[in-house]
Short mmCIF file of C-alpha atoms and ligand atoms in Angstrom, two decimals:
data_model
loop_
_atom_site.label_atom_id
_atom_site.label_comp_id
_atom_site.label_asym_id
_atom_site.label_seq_id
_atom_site.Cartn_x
_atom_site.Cartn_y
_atom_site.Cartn_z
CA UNK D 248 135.82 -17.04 22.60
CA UNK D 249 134.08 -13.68 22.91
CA UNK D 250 131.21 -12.86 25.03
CA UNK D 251 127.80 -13.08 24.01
CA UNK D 252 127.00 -10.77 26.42
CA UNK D 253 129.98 -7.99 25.44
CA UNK D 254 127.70 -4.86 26.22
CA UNK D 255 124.94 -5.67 28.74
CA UNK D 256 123.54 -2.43 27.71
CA UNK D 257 123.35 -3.50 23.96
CA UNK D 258 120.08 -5.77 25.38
CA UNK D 259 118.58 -3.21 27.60
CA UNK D 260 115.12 -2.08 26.86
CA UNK D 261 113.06 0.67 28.42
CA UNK D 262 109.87 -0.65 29.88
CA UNK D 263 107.87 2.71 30.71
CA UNK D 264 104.17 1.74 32.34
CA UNK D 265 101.80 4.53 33.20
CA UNK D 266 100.42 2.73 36.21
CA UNK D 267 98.01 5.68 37.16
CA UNK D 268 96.68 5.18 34.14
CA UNK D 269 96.36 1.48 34.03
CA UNK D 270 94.57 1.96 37.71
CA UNK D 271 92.48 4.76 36.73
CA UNK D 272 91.35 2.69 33.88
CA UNK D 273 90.51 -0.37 35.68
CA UNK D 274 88.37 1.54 38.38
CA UNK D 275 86.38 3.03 35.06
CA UNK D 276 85.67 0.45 33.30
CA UNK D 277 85.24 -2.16 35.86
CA UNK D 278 81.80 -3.42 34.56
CA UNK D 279 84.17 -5.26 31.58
CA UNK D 280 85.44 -7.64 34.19
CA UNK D 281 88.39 -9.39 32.82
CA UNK D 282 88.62 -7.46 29.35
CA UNK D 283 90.59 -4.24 29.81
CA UNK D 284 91.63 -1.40 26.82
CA UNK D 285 94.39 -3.56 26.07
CA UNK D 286 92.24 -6.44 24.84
CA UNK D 287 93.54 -6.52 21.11
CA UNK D 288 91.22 -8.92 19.39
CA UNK D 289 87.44 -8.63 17.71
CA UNK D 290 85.43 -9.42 20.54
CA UNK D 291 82.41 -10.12 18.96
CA UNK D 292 84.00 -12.33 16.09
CA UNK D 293 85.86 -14.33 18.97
CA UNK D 294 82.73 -15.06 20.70
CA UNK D 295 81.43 -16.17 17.52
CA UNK D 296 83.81 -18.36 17.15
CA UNK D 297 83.95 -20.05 20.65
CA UNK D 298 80.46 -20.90 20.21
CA UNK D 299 80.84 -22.54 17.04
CA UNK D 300 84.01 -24.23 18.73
CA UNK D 301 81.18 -24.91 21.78
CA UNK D 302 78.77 -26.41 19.22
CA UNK D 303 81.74 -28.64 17.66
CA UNK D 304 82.42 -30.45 20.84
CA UNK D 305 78.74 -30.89 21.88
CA UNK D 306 77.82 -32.87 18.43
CA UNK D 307 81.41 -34.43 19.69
CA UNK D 308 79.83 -35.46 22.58
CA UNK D 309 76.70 -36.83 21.63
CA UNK D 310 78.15 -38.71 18.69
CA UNK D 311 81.18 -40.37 21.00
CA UNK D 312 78.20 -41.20 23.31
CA UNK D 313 75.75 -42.76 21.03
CA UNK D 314 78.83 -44.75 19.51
CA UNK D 315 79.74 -45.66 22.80
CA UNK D 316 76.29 -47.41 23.70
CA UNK D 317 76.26 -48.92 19.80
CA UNK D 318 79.30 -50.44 19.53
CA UNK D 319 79.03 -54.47 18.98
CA UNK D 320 80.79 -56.90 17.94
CA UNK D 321 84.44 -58.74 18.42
CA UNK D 322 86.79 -55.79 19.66
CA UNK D 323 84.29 -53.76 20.50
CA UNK D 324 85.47 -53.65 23.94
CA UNK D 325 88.59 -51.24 23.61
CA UNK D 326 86.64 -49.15 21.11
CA UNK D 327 83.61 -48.34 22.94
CA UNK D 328 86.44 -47.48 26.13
CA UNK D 329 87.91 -44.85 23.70
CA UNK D 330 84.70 -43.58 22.94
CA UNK D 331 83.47 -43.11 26.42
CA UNK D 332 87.08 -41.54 26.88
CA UNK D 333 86.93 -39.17 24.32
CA UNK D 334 83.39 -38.20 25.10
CA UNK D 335 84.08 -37.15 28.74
CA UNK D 336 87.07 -35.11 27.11
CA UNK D 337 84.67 -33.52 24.44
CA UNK D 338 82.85 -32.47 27.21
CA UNK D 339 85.60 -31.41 29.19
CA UNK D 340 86.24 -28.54 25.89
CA UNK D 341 82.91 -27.69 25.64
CA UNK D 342 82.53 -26.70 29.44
CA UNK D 343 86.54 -24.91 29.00
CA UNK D 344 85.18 -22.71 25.96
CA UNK D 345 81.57 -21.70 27.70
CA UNK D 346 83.85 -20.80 30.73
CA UNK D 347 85.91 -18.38 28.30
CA UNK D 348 83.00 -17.28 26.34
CA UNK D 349 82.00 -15.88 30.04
CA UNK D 350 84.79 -14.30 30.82
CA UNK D 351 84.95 -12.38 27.24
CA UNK D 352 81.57 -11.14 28.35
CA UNK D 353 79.59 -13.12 25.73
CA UNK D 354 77.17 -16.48 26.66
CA UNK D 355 77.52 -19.24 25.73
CA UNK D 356 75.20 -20.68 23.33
CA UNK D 357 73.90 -24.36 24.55
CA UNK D 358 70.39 -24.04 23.14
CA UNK D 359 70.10 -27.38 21.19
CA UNK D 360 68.30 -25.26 18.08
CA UNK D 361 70.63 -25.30 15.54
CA UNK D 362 73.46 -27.07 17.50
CA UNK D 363 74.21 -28.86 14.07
CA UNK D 364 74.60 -25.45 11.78
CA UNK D 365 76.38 -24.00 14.27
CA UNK D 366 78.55 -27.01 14.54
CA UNK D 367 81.95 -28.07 12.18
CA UNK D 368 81.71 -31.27 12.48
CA UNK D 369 78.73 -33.53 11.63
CA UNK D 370 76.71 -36.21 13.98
CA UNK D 371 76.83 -39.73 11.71
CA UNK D 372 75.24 -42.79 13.47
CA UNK D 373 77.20 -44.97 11.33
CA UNK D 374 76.06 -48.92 10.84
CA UNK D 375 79.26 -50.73 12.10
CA UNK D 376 82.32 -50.53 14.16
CA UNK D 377 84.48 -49.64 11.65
CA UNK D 378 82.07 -47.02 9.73
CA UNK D 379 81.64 -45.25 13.53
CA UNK D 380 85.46 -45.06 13.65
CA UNK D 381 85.85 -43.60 10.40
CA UNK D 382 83.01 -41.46 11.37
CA UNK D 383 84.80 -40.35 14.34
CA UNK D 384 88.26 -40.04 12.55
CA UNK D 385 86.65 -37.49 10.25
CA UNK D 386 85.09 -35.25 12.73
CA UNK D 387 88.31 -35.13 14.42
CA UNK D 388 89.83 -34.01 11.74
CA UNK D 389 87.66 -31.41 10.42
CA UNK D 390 88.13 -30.29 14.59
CA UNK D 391 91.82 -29.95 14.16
CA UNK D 392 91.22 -27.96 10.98
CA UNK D 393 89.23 -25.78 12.14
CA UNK D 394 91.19 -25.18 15.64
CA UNK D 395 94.16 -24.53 13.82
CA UNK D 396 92.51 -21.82 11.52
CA UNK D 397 90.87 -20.57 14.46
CA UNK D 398 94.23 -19.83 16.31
CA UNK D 399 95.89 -18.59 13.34
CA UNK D 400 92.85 -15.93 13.26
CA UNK D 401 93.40 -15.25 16.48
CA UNK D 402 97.38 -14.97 16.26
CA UNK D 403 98.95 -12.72 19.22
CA UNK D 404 95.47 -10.77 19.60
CA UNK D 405 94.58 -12.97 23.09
CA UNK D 406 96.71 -15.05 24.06
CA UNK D 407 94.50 -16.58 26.78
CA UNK D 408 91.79 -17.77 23.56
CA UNK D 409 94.73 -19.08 21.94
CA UNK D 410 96.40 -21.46 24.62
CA UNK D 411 93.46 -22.52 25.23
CA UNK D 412 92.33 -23.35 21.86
CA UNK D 413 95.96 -24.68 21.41
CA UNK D 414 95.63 -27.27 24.72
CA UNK D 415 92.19 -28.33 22.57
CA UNK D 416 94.07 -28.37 18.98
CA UNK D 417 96.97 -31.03 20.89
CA UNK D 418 94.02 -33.55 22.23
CA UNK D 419 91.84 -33.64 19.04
CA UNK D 420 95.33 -34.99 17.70
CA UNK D 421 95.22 -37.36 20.29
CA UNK D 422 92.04 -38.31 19.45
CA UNK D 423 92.84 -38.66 15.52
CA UNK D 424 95.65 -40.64 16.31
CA UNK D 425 93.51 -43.30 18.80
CA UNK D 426 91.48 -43.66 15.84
CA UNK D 427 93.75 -44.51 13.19
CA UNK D 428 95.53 -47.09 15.27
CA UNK D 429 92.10 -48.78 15.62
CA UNK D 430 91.92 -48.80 12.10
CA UNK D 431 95.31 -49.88 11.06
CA UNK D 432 94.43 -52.69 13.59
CA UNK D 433 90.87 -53.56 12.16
FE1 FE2 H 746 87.21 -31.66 21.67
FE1 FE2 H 747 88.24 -35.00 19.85
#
């Protein structure tokens, strides 16, 4: 069998870093705080888009809560535990995309004017158990839409945006999935 490794020099590749001028530039621009020169992505249209992301899992929140407190009726037990579940985890995003919004040296947006425009998904009351799950189900969905085109924009550009908006993406599928098995139950 032949080696897969015949000509260790075959897979050799120079890696030549100018670390004067990686340190010079660091001391320069220090004000930027964690974004350096070799920050590849549109700022400003990734800030954009981790407050709308921000203003997503808010109306998240506050819907999972106000389902939460509403839901009556036989079953409603397990559901409303899912609800209060997913709403601490809502929350959990929200506060992990104002964190990066920070650190891209943009703020978040939390003012609770136009939370809803800025938002993807939409904050339905809905009348009964089942209409608030089916409420839910569809928010999540639009969520895991929208994350996905969100890290397909953002492709190899940041990768730090992207795992984190990936770790989000793999919950809201969680989420989706919670709420379908409630339904299939129903
Ligand atoms: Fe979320
Ligand atoms: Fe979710």
């Amino acid at each position: 069998m032949e080696q897969a490794n015949r000509n260790p020099q075959e897979n050799k590749r120079p890696f030549d870093m100018d670390v004067k001028a990686i340190r010079a530039k660091a001391r320069k621009d220090i004000e930027s705080g964690a974004i350096t020169d070799t920050y590849r992505a549109d700022r400003e249209t990734v800030l954009k888009l981790l407050n709308e992301a921000l203003a997503t899992e808010i109306v998240c929140v506050l819907r999972y809560k106000r389902h939460y407190f509403m839901a009556r009726g036989l079953n409603a037990e397990p559901v409303a535990a899912e609800f209060a579940e997913h709403a601490a985890q809502e929350q959990d995003h929200a506060d992990k995309l104002a964190e990066r919004i920070v650190q891209l040296g943009g703020e978040p947006n939390l003012s609770p004017k136009g939370i809803l425009d800025r938002s993807h998904s939409e904050y339905v009351e809905g009348n009964s158990l089942e209409e608030m799950i089916k409420e839910n189900l569809i928010a999540e969905r639009i969520a895991i839409d929208s994350y996905r085109q969100m890290i397909d924009y953002i492709g190899e550009q940041d990768s730090t945006t992207r795992r984190l908006l990936e770790e989000i993406l793999a919950v809201e599928e969680e989420h989706a999935d919670d709420l379908s098995d409630f339904l299939a139950k129903s």
